[in-house]
């Protein structure tokens, strides 16, 4: 049995924990589908109902209070911490539904590690927090193959890992906030890679090199990656219709810069990545897929 400390009392075994999901966007909804399929029961809450989940057997909570009252642990898949914090207090807030019980909040949002720790300190005793951002994009969420980065006390992350296993591979990386640090590191690599892929694709096309043939060849070497596999067709065709939108990188890279400052790390690449993605957003391309880096490369900044 995974337990809290003696003052807050034990959680039931993971198989008996009443689980909820808050936030049913591009990532949250497919994750909820996997959790529902694995557990046979799930409580969900979002700005609007998802008929497919309800028809599949999920219970709908119309407020954060109802969600908390019907669960022992929740996975939060909101854009960031402010969307969670603004729904904590008040008669329909999360805390009104917890009512002093042991309760686990798993924060899947890509957020500031400092912000996650500060939130945990402000919450009442008995509410435990784990940060659990994910990597793998919509494809990984739908396939149940996400990399799930856990930070928190070991007992809490053990329970979180058991609960979230249907969505992918959960791994504890350290104390609370460690998952968010890992996600920032991940996003730095993704940002650098997709920017390089976009530039290289446009450079090849302008040099009368077939981008499809180029990536078929280079994908089997050191230039190959999961990101290339998932975005190859978009890069080659120039289709940057939304999937994982580029604008999210601005926030993610800002968190990476905050971590670099807090740890007295001197980043060489990060400032250039931030400048590029800030410009992508400024050009009105932030709602496009991250494969928009090819278009970004193709158009001069003064066009």
PDB file of N, CA, C and O in Angstrom, residues 186-215:
ATOM      1  N   UNK A 186      13.664  18.729 -22.040  1.00  0.00           N
ATOM      2  CA  UNK A 186      13.088  18.085 -23.228  1.00  0.00           C
ATOM      3  C   UNK A 186      12.698  19.121 -24.277  1.00  0.00           C
ATOM      4  O   UNK A 186      12.986  18.967 -25.472  1.00  0.00           O
ATOM      5  N   UNK A 187      12.063  20.202 -23.831  1.00  0.00           N
ATOM      6  CA  UNK A 187      11.592  21.206 -24.773  1.00  0.00           C
ATOM      7  C   UNK A 187      12.737  21.973 -25.418  1.00  0.00           C
ATOM      8  O   UNK A 187      12.626  22.406 -26.577  1.00  0.00           O
ATOM      9  N   UNK A 188      13.834  22.135 -24.714  1.00  0.00           N
ATOM     10  CA  UNK A 188      15.009  22.735 -25.337  1.00  0.00           C
ATOM     11  C   UNK A 188      15.502  21.885 -26.499  1.00  0.00           C
ATOM     12  O   UNK A 188      15.816  22.395 -27.581  1.00  0.00           O
ATOM     13  N   UNK A 189      15.554  20.579 -26.285  1.00  0.00           N
ATOM     14  CA  UNK A 189      16.017  19.676 -27.342  1.00  0.00           C
ATOM     15  C   UNK A 189      15.027  19.654 -28.502  1.00  0.00           C
ATOM     16  O   UNK A 189      15.417  19.682 -29.674  1.00  0.00           O
ATOM     17  N   UNK A 190      13.732  19.613 -28.186  1.00  0.00           N
ATOM     18  CA  UNK A 190      12.718  19.611 -29.242  1.00  0.00           C
ATOM     19  C   UNK A 190      12.776  20.905 -30.047  1.00  0.00           C
ATOM     20  O   UNK A 190      12.733  20.889 -31.289  1.00  0.00           O
ATOM     21  N   UNK A 191      12.890  22.039 -29.357  1.00  0.00           N
ATOM     22  CA  UNK A 191      12.941  23.324 -30.048  1.00  0.00           C
ATOM     23  C   UNK A 191      14.153  23.405 -30.960  1.00  0.00           C
ATOM     24  O   UNK A 191      14.051  23.857 -32.118  1.00  0.00           O
ATOM     25  N   UNK A 192      15.305  22.992 -30.454  1.00  0.00           N
ATOM     26  CA  UNK A 192      16.519  23.039 -31.267  1.00  0.00           C
ATOM     27  C   UNK A 192      16.412  22.110 -32.468  1.00  0.00           C
ATOM     28  O   UNK A 192      16.822  22.453 -33.586  1.00  0.00           O
ATOM     29  N   UNK A 193      15.838  20.932 -32.247  1.00  0.00           N
ATOM     30  CA  UNK A 193      15.754  19.940 -33.316  1.00  0.00           C
ATOM     31  C   UNK A 193      14.784  20.379 -34.401  1.00  0.00           C
ATOM     32  O   UNK A 193      15.101  20.297 -35.598  1.00  0.00           O
ATOM     33  N   UNK A 194      13.597  20.850 -34.014  1.00  0.00           N
ATOM     34  CA  UNK A 194      12.617  21.223 -35.037  1.00  0.00           C
ATOM     35  C   UNK A 194      13.063  22.463 -35.782  1.00  0.00           C
ATOM     36  O   UNK A 194      12.772  22.615 -36.983  1.00  0.00           O
ATOM     37  N   UNK A 195      13.796  23.349 -35.135  1.00  0.00           N
ATOM     38  CA  UNK A 195      14.325  24.513 -35.839  1.00  0.00           C
ATOM     39  C   UNK A 195      15.379  24.073 -36.861  1.00  0.00           C
ATOM     40  O   UNK A 195      15.376  24.547 -38.011  1.00  0.00           O
ATOM     41  N   UNK A 196      16.238  23.148 -36.476  1.00  0.00           N
ATOM     42  CA  UNK A 196      17.244  22.634 -37.406  1.00  0.00           C
ATOM     43  C   UNK A 196      16.599  21.876 -38.561  1.00  0.00           C
ATOM     44  O   UNK A 196      17.007  22.014 -39.727  1.00  0.00           O
ATOM     45  N   UNK A 197      15.563  21.088 -38.266  1.00  0.00           N
ATOM     46  CA  UNK A 197      14.883  20.331 -39.323  1.00  0.00           C
ATOM     47  C   UNK A 197      14.192  21.257 -40.314  1.00  0.00           C
ATOM     48  O   UNK A 197      14.224  21.021 -41.524  1.00  0.00           O
ATOM     49  N   UNK A 198      13.558  22.298 -39.806  1.00  0.00           N
ATOM     50  CA  UNK A 198      12.903  23.247 -40.696  1.00  0.00           C
ATOM     51  C   UNK A 198      13.896  23.961 -41.590  1.00  0.00           C
ATOM     52  O   UNK A 198      13.682  24.099 -42.807  1.00  0.00           O
ATOM     53  N   UNK A 199      15.005  24.412 -41.006  1.00  0.00           N
ATOM     54  CA  UNK A 199      16.029  25.092 -41.792  1.00  0.00           C
ATOM     55  C   UNK A 199      16.629  24.159 -42.836  1.00  0.00           C
ATOM     56  O   UNK A 199      16.824  24.547 -44.005  1.00  0.00           O
ATOM     57  N   UNK A 200      16.952  22.947 -42.428  1.00  0.00           N
ATOM     58  CA  UNK A 200      17.586  22.005 -43.348  1.00  0.00           C
ATOM     59  C   UNK A 200      16.654  21.628 -44.495  1.00  0.00           C
ATOM     60  O   UNK A 200      17.087  21.482 -45.648  1.00  0.00           O
ATOM     61  N   UNK A 201      15.363  21.472 -44.198  1.00  0.00           N
ATOM     62  CA  UNK A 201      14.400  21.122 -45.253  1.00  0.00           C
ATOM     63  C   UNK A 201      14.302  22.235 -46.287  1.00  0.00           C
ATOM     64  O   UNK A 201      14.320  21.970 -47.501  1.00  0.00           O
ATOM     65  N   UNK A 202      14.227  23.474 -45.832  1.00  0.00           N
ATOM     66  CA  UNK A 202      14.124  24.588 -46.771  1.00  0.00           C
ATOM     67  C   UNK A 202      15.424  24.780 -47.545  1.00  0.00           C
ATOM     68  O   UNK A 202      15.406  25.060 -48.756  1.00  0.00           O
ATOM     69  N   UNK A 203      16.537  24.611 -46.865  1.00  0.00           N
ATOM     70  CA  UNK A 203      17.829  24.724 -47.544  1.00  0.00           C
ATOM     71  C   UNK A 203      17.948  23.688 -48.657  1.00  0.00           C
ATOM     72  O   UNK A 203      18.396  23.990 -49.776  1.00  0.00           O
ATOM     73  N   UNK A 204      17.539  22.446 -48.365  1.00  0.00           N
ATOM     74  CA  UNK A 204      17.596  21.384 -49.374  1.00  0.00           C
ATOM     75  C   UNK A 204      16.686  21.705 -50.545  1.00  0.00           C
ATOM     76  O   UNK A 204      17.086  21.581 -51.720  1.00  0.00           O
ATOM     77  N   UNK A 205      15.444  22.121 -50.258  1.00  0.00           N
ATOM     78  CA  UNK A 205      14.496  22.401 -51.327  1.00  0.00           C
ATOM     79  C   UNK A 205      14.995  23.509 -52.241  1.00  0.00           C
ATOM     80  O   UNK A 205      14.857  23.437 -53.470  1.00  0.00           O
ATOM     81  N   UNK A 206      15.624  24.527 -51.677  1.00  0.00           N
ATOM     82  CA  UNK A 206      16.122  25.649 -52.484  1.00  0.00           C
ATOM     83  C   UNK A 206      17.389  25.274 -53.246  1.00  0.00           C
ATOM     84  O   UNK A 206      17.803  26.013 -54.138  1.00  0.00           O
ATOM     85  N   UNK A 207      17.977  24.142 -52.882  1.00  0.00           N
ATOM     86  CA  UNK A 207      19.177  23.674 -53.569  1.00  0.00           C
ATOM     87  C   UNK A 207      18.860  22.545 -54.552  1.00  0.00           C
ATOM     88  O   UNK A 207      19.770  21.841 -55.010  1.00  0.00           O
ATOM     89  N   UNK A 208      17.563  22.384 -54.856  1.00  0.00           N
ATOM     90  CA  UNK A 208      17.086  21.358 -55.784  1.00  0.00           C
ATOM     91  C   UNK A 208      17.389  19.944 -55.297  1.00  0.00           C
ATOM     92  O   UNK A 208      17.621  19.030 -56.082  1.00  0.00           O
ATOM     93  N   UNK A 209      17.385  19.783 -53.979  1.00  0.00           N
ATOM     94  CA  UNK A 209      17.496  18.464 -53.356  1.00  0.00           C
ATOM     95  C   UNK A 209      16.106  18.072 -52.871  1.00  0.00           C
ATOM     96  O   UNK A 209      15.425  18.865 -52.205  1.00  0.00           O
ATOM     97  N   UNK A 210      15.672  16.871 -53.196  1.00  0.00           N
ATOM     98  CA  UNK A 210      14.349  16.397 -52.802  1.00  0.00           C
ATOM     99  C   UNK A 210      14.313  16.194 -51.284  1.00  0.00           C
ATOM    100  O   UNK A 210      14.998  15.294 -50.772  1.00  0.00           O
ATOM    101  N   UNK A 211      13.529  16.989 -50.544  1.00  0.00           N
ATOM    102  CA  UNK A 211      13.507  16.824 -49.085  1.00  0.00           C
ATOM    103  C   UNK A 211      13.055  15.440 -48.648  1.00  0.00           C
ATOM    104  O   UNK A 211      13.562  14.914 -47.648  1.00  0.00           O
ATOM    105  N   UNK A 212      12.108  14.841 -49.375  1.00  0.00           N
ATOM    106  CA  UNK A 212      11.643  13.503 -48.994  1.00  0.00           C
ATOM    107  C   UNK A 212      12.776  12.491 -49.074  1.00  0.00           C
ATOM    108  O   UNK A 212      12.973  11.665 -48.162  1.00  0.00           O
ATOM    109  N   UNK A 213      13.544  12.557 -50.166  1.00  0.00           N
ATOM    110  CA  UNK A 213      14.680  11.639 -50.319  1.00  0.00           C
ATOM    111  C   UNK A 213      15.759  11.937 -49.287  1.00  0.00           C
ATOM    112  O   UNK A 213      16.406  11.018 -48.749  1.00  0.00           O
ATOM    113  N   UNK A 214      15.956  13.233 -49.000  1.00  0.00           N
ATOM    114  CA  UNK A 214      16.961  13.623 -48.015  1.00  0.00           C
ATOM    115  C   UNK A 214      16.675  12.998 -46.661  1.00  0.00           C
ATOM    116  O   UNK A 214      17.555  12.379 -46.043  1.00  0.00           O
ATOM    117  N   UNK A 215      15.428  13.154 -46.189  1.00  0.00           N
ATOM    118  CA  UNK A 215      15.121  12.665 -44.847  1.00  0.00           C
ATOM    119  C   UNK A 215      14.977  11.154 -44.804  1.00  0.00           C
ATOM    120  O   UNK A 215      15.224  10.538 -43.764  1.00  0.00           O
TER     121      UNK A 215
END
